[in-house]
Amino acid sequence: MIEFALSALIGLFFAVSIYLILSKAIIRMLLGITILGNGVNLLIFTLGRITREVPPIVPDGLLQPATTTANPLPQALILTAIVIGFALFTFLLVLGYRAYQELDADNTDNMRLAEPENAPRPPLSY
Amino acid sequence: MKTVIFRTIAPVLVAIMVVFSVFVLLRGHNEPGGGFIGGLIAASAVALYGIAVGVEEVRKALRVDPLAIAGFGVLLSSLSGLVSIAYQVPFLTGLWTIFHFENTEIAVSSPMFFDIGVYFAVLGTLAAVALALEEDEDQK
Amino acid sequence: MATTEETQAIMESLPPAMLEKATAAADWVIILPVAIALVCGALLLMLRNSRGTQAVFAALSVIAILVCEVDLFIRVLETGPQAMTMGNWLPPFGISFTVDMIGVLFAIGASFVTLVVIIYFQAEIVAREVRNGFYSLIMLLLAGVTGAFMTGDLFNLYVWFEVMLIASFGLLIIGGRKMQLDAAIKYGFLNFLATTFFLIGLGYLYGMLGTLNMADISLTAPNAPVGPITAVAALFLLAFGMKAAAFPVNAWLPASYHTPDPAISALFGGLLTKVGAYALLRTLLLLLPGSREVLDPVITGIAVFTLILAPLGALAQTNLRRAVGFLVIGGIGAVFAGLAVPSLRGVAGGTFYAFHSMLTMTALYLVAGLVERMTQATDTRFMGGVYQFNSPVSIMFILLVFAAAGLPPFLGFWPKLLIVEAGLGMQDWLIVSAVLINSLLTSIAGTRLWAHIFWRSGREGDEAEVFNDRLRPLTVIENRASLTAAVSLVAVIMVLGLWPNLIFESVRIAASDLLQPERYVSATGLEVTP
């Protein structure tokens, strides 16, 4: 039954994150991306089948686990995804902060340096 | 943040955190812990010290660039995978030797060096990020 | 404690999990390209602030990687795909590196392009820290790209995507101009979002099939329910389409590629989008071919729109490198066209086009960088008279435009020929006409750029007839490093265009291995069940 609760929670995470990513403020988009990452981690966790079992560790003196154990792979995947997501989050955070300082903009509408707003008309010759 | 109390207590706190991070790193093979979480604790120690005494002091105390520490970590991890070329097994195969010292067994393995590499990579990267963010605070 | 007999009995009742036979040292060429790139990148990161000849070290490492990859290429050509599973585990438990023809061909292209860009970069006048940061990041980028081309595990592919993403972030903001910050934010957010979509698809696929090994997926996917697995394929299409900058999710590319140093633009133009294209070919053809058929109308639509709209974007641009960025997107359209007509010829054409685009787009950016240095402008309206001033550069530019447009006998002609033949064979007139219109529009956009930059005597406006007097000749080092690098890359493109037999043979093998996964699966070490 816990799967239903977790699915609802994942849906909520996705909804919140999409709402935040659609915002114009960089810091909100950043929060949205982080929540999306957490939603995905929860998704992988749920998809790996939730069982109330013991950790997948083979006891001393045995060659295979004594009872059914939890699936270790989703946890490994999630840990990797958390590490990578965390690294990218810190990078984007520093980037956003620098942009706030140097461009004086937290609003993506004001960030038009790379793509000027009043771009020149295409050349008419030839 | 540079209050007298914080500045006095910070070195002690940082020392404890660094020792604890090494403990967490080394117990990580069979119990909860490991290179990533150890590196996080060590990096938070660096960040804490930066808040207490300022970024310049931390850079002096670290002696090397944090990103160089991260590079060392990646290097150590890759090399620990490459060791297995000599044993005719694929990349990243766990290799173990056990030393006997008095009555203690000391297990040395390539996964351990891999984990130490992860520790340094995480420590270096996060310390670099934390110091970069704190540096801006200092300039204000 | 179990007795010896009990232990024996348990051991025999379990299926084998570990590899028994020894791994020959020669098999290490499978992992060495990635390992060398990682070790070298890490070393360069450690020595970032020291003096010394880091460029030579980086170049030598790339040459070592190239040697490994050529050896691997010959082995794949002779005996078929090669595989190594990490940590001595048996597949599908361990992470496999499975190298087939498409992977090794793209990896060779990537390393070669990186080598050229390192040589080209020698003439850039930048601070030492920037220069050294460039080399370490470029090696990490190469590690990510090569790993993505060679891995045989879907989650590992995600990890290499992220390695590549982090390295490219660093390269994009190196130098730290305000425009680069702006571009890096857009590039960063959209690409991070794309990889998150990939991760969502990955999670669903694991939930359904319980495996992440590509060979294992290609075996188990046909038994899975069509609806959910097609949803996964659609997520992959969205994620890799974003990575490859296909219409309508291409916005990040023209917003960012023109901001960093030209050498870095060239590297991005050659490598990043091609990894997305490669992942599309891999997932939609090898892993989930059934879902590709369901998604066929979408893929055709994307291909047609990308092929036609991208060169129109290039026509409308006045910024030289942004215009080239639109030409890069047009090339991705051709790869999608190959995906939309998945006969042996069509897939071979798409693969060939991606390989061609890797070389040609890098060369176009390198030449654009030379032009920017000579004219000291980024806007084509303020350029002019370069033909009179430096004819070798102008000849290279026009040759590359023809190659990109796909006119015979240049490199871009052969893949488009294959795609058109495949389209005619399948009576897919939409794809055929879109490819041909793309060639026409790309030639118009490219020749128009050429006319503005090289043919016209002066700047746009009243001075158009007056010879442009603000041109600066290339310095000795620029001639020696940058021009040489660009000329040698263009020469390779020309030679491959005139003698394309080897590439034809390779992409034919690559396409047949993508369409019939038996060789790929058995190389990984799994049983092929009929």
CSV table of C-alpha atoms in Angstrom, one decimal, chain A residues 4-20 32 35-36 38-40 42:
chain,number,residue,atom,x,y,z
A,4,PHE,CA,0.3,4.4,-3.6
A,5,ALA,CA,1.4,7.0,-1.0
A,6,LEU,CA,4.8,7.2,-2.5
A,7,SER,CA,3.4,7.6,-6.0
A,8,ALA,CA,1.2,10.4,-4.8
A,9,LEU,CA,4.2,12.0,-3.2
A,10,ILE,CA,6.3,11.7,-6.3
A,11,GLY,CA,3.5,13.3,-8.3
A,12,LEU,CA,3.4,16.1,-5.8
A,13,PHE,CA,7.2,16.6,-6.1
A,14,PHE,CA,6.9,16.7,-9.9
A,15,ALA,CA,4.1,19.2,-9.8
A,16,VAL,CA,5.9,21.5,-7.4
A,17,SER,CA,9.1,21.3,-9.4
A,18,ILE,CA,7.5,22.0,-12.7
A,19,TYR,CA,5.7,25.0,-11.2
A,20,LEU,CA,9.0,26.3,-9.9
A,32,GLY,CA,12.6,23.3,-8.8
A,35,ILE,CA,13.0,19.0,-6.0
A,36,LEU,CA,12.7,17.3,-9.4
A,38,ASN,CA,14.5,14.3,-5.3
A,39,GLY,CA,11.3,13.2,-7.0
A,40,VAL,CA,13.2,11.1,-9.5
A,42,LEU,CA,12.0,8.6,-4.9
